Short mmCIF file of C-alpha atoms in Angstrom, two decimals:
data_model
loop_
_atom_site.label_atom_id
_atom_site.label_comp_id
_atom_site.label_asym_id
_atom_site.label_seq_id
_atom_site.Cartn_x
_atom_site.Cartn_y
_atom_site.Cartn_z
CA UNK N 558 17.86 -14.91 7.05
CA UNK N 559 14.17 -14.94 6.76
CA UNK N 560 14.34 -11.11 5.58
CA UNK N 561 16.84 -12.21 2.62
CA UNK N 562 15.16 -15.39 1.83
CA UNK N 563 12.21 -13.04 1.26
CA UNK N 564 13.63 -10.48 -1.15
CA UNK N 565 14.93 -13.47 -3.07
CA UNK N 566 11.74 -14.42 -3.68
CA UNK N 567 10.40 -11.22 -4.41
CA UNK N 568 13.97 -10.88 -6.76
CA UNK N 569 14.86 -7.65 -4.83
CA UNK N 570 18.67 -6.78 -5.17
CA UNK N 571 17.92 -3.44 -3.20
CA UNK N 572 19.52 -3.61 0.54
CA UNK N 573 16.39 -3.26 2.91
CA UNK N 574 17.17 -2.53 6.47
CA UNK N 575 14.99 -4.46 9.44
CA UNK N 576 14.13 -2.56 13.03
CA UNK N 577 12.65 -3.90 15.71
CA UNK N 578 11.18 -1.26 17.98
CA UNK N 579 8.80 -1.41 20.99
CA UNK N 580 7.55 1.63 19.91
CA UNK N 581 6.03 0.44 16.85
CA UNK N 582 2.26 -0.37 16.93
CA UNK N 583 2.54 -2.49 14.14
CA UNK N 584 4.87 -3.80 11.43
CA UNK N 585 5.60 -0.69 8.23
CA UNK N 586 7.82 0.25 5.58
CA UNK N 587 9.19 3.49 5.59
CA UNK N 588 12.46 5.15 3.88
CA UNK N 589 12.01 6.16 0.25
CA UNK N 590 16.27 5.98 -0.61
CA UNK N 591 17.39 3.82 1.81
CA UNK N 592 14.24 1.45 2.66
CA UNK N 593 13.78 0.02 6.03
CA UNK N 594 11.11 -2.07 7.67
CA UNK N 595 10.12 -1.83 11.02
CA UNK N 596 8.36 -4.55 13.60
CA UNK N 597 7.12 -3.58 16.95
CA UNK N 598 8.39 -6.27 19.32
CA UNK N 599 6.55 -9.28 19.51
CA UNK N 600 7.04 -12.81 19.65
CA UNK N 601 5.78 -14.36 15.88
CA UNK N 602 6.83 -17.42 14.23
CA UNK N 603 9.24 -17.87 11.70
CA UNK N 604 6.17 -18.47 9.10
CA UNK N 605 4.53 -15.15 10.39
CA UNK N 606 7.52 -13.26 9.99
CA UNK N 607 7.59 -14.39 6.46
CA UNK N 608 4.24 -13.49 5.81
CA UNK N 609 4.65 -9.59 7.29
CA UNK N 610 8.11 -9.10 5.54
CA UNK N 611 6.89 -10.74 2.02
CA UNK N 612 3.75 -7.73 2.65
CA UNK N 613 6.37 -4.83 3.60
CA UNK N 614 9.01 -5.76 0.98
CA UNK N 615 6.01 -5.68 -1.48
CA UNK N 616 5.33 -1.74 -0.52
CA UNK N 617 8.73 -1.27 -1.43
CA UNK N 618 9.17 -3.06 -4.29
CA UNK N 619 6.05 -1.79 -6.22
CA UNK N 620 6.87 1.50 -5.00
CA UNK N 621 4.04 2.57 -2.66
CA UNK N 622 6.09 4.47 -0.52
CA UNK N 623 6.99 6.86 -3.34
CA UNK N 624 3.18 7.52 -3.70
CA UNK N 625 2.27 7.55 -0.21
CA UNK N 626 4.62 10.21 0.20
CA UNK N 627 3.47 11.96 -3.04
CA UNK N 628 0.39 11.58 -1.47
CA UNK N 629 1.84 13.85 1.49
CA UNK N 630 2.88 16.16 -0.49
CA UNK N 631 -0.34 16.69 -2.01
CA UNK N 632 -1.90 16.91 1.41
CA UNK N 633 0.33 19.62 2.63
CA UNK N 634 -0.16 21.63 -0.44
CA UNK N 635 -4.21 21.07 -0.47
CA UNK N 636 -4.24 20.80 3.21
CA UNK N 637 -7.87 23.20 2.89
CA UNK N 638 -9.42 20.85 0.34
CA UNK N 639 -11.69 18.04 2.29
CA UNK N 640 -11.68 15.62 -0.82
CA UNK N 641 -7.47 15.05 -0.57
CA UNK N 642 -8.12 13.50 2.82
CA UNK N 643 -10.85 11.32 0.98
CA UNK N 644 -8.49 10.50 -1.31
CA UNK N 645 -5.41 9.62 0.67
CA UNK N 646 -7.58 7.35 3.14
CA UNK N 647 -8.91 5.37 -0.20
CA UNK N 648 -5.21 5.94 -1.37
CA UNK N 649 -3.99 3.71 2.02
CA UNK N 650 -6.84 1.48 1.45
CA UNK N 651 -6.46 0.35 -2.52
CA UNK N 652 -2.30 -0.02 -1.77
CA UNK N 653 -3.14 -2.56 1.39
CA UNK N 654 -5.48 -4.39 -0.96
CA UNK N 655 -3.19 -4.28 -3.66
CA UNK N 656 -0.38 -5.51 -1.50
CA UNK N 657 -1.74 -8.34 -0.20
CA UNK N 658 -3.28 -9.22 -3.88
CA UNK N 659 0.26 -9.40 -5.06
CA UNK N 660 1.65 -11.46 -2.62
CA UNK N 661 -1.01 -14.35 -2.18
CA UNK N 662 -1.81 -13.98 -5.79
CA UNK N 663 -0.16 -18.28 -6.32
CA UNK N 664 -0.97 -18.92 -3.06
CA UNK N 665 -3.19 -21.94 -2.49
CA UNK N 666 -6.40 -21.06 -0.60
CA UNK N 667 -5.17 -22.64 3.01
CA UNK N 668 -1.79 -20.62 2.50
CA UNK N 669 -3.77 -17.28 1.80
CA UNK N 670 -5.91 -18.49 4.93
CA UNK N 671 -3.06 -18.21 7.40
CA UNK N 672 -1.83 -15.24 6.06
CA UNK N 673 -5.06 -14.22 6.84
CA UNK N 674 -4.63 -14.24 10.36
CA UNK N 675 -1.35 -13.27 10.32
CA UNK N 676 -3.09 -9.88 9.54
CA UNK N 677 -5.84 -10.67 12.04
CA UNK N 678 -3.10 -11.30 14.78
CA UNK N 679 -1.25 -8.32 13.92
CA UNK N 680 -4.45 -5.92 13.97
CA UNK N 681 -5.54 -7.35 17.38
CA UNK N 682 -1.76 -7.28 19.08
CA UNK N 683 -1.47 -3.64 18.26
CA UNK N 684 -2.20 -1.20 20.68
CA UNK N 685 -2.51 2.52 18.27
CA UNK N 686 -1.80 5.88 19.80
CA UNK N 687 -4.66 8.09 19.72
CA UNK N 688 -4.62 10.19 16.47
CA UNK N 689 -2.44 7.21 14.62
CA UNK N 690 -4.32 5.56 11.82
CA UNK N 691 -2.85 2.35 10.54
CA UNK N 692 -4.15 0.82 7.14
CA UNK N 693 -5.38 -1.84 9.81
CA UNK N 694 -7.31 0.03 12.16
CA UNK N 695 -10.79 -0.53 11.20
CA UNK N 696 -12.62 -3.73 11.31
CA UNK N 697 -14.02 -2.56 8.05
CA UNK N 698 -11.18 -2.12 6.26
CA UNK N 699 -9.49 -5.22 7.43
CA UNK N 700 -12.27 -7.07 6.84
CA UNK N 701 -12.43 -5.86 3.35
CA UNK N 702 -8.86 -6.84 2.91
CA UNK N 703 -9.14 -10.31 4.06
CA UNK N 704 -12.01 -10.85 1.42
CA UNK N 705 -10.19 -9.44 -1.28
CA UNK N 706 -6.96 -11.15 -0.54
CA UNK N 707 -9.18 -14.66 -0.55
CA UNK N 708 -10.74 -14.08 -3.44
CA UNK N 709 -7.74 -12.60 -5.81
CA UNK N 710 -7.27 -14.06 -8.90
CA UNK N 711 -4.11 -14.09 -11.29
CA UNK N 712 -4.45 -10.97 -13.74
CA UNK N 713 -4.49 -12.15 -17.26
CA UNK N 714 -2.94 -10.62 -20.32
CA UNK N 715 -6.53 -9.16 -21.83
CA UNK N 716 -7.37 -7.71 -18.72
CA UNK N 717 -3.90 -5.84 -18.36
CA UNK N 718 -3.87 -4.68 -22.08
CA UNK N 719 -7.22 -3.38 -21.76
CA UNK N 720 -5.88 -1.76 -18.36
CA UNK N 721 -3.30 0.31 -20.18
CA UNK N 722 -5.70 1.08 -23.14
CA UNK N 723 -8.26 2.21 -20.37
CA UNK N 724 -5.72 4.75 -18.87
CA UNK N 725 -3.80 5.81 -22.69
CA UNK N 726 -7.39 6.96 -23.20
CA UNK N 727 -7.91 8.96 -20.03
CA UNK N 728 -5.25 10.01 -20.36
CA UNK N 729 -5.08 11.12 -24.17
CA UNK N 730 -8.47 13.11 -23.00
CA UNK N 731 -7.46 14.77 -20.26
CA UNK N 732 -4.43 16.66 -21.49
CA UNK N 733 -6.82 16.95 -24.75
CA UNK N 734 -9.51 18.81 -22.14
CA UNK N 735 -6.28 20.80 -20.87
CA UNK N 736 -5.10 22.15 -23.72
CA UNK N 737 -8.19 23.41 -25.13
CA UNK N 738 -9.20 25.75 -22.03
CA UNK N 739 -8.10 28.78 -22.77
CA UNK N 740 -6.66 31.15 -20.60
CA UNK N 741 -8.89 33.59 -19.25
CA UNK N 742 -9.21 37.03 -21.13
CA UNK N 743 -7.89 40.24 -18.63
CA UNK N 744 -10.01 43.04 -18.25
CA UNK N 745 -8.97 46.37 -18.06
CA UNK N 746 -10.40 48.44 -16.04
CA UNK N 747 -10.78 52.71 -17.05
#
């Protein structure tokens, strides 16, 4: 109930599956057809579970599975280049920010405060594998989320049309910077 009452408020028409599994160090989204969320098994309130499915359901919905997995993609392809693991780790970072942005965005400050430790709970209830990074493993990062989630502020309409003009432009000049390299001239040797 609290799943549906969640994607209602999200207006999400797309069936999303839930899993509970012990095996799950903490709560995800995975599934890029046929979503599903996962919970590790732990007790949480009914105001909890809210908060965690409103932040999963908002992966889905804004599509940050698709480009985490692009992100994959690009990792197995330029698995020798250092600078895609930079980028995937600030990848994972920017799409937790974002996420919680979006959903506490008309949240009153003592609302945003208890989903606060809703991610505080979560992050000190899990218990991570060696080798398994979650987007909430480092005090640093989570403590960089919690600041940015309590200080968000409603995007206005300037800001987003100067967003768009911002990336027309880069992106105008990079295909202009791609079509003028030439291709490089073969030489023949005698």
């Amino acid at each position: 109930a609290v799943l549906h009452a969640c994607q209602r408020e999200l207006g999400m028409s797309r069936p999303v599956r839930l899993w509970v599994s012990p095996a799950a160090p903490v709560p995800f989204a995975s599934g890029l057809v046929h979503p599903v969320i996962v919970l590790p098994k732990q007790e949480c309130s009914q105001q909890e579970l809210q908060y965690i499915l409103l932040h999963e359901l908002t992966h889905i919905a804004c599509g940050d599975l698709w480009v985490r997995w692009l992100a994959m993609v690009a990792s197995a392809i330029h698995w020798w280049n250092p600078m895609i693991y930079l980028w995937n780790r600030k990848l994972v970072m920017y799409s937790e920010e974002s996420c919680d942005e979006r959903v506490v965005v008309n949240w009153p400050s003592r609302e945003r405060g208890d989903y606060g430790r809703v991610l505080l709970k979560t992050a000190c209830a899990s218990t991570m594998p060696e080798g398994l990074t979650a987007s909430i493993s480092t005090t640093k990062l989570l403590q960089r989320r919690l600041l940015n989630m309590l200080r968000t502020k409603k995007v206005t309409k300037k800001q987003k049309v100067l967003a768009v003009a911002v990336l027309l432009a880069l992106v105008i000049c990079g295909s202009a910077a791609a079509f003028a390299i030439q291709s490089p001239v073969a030489v023949e040797e005698e």
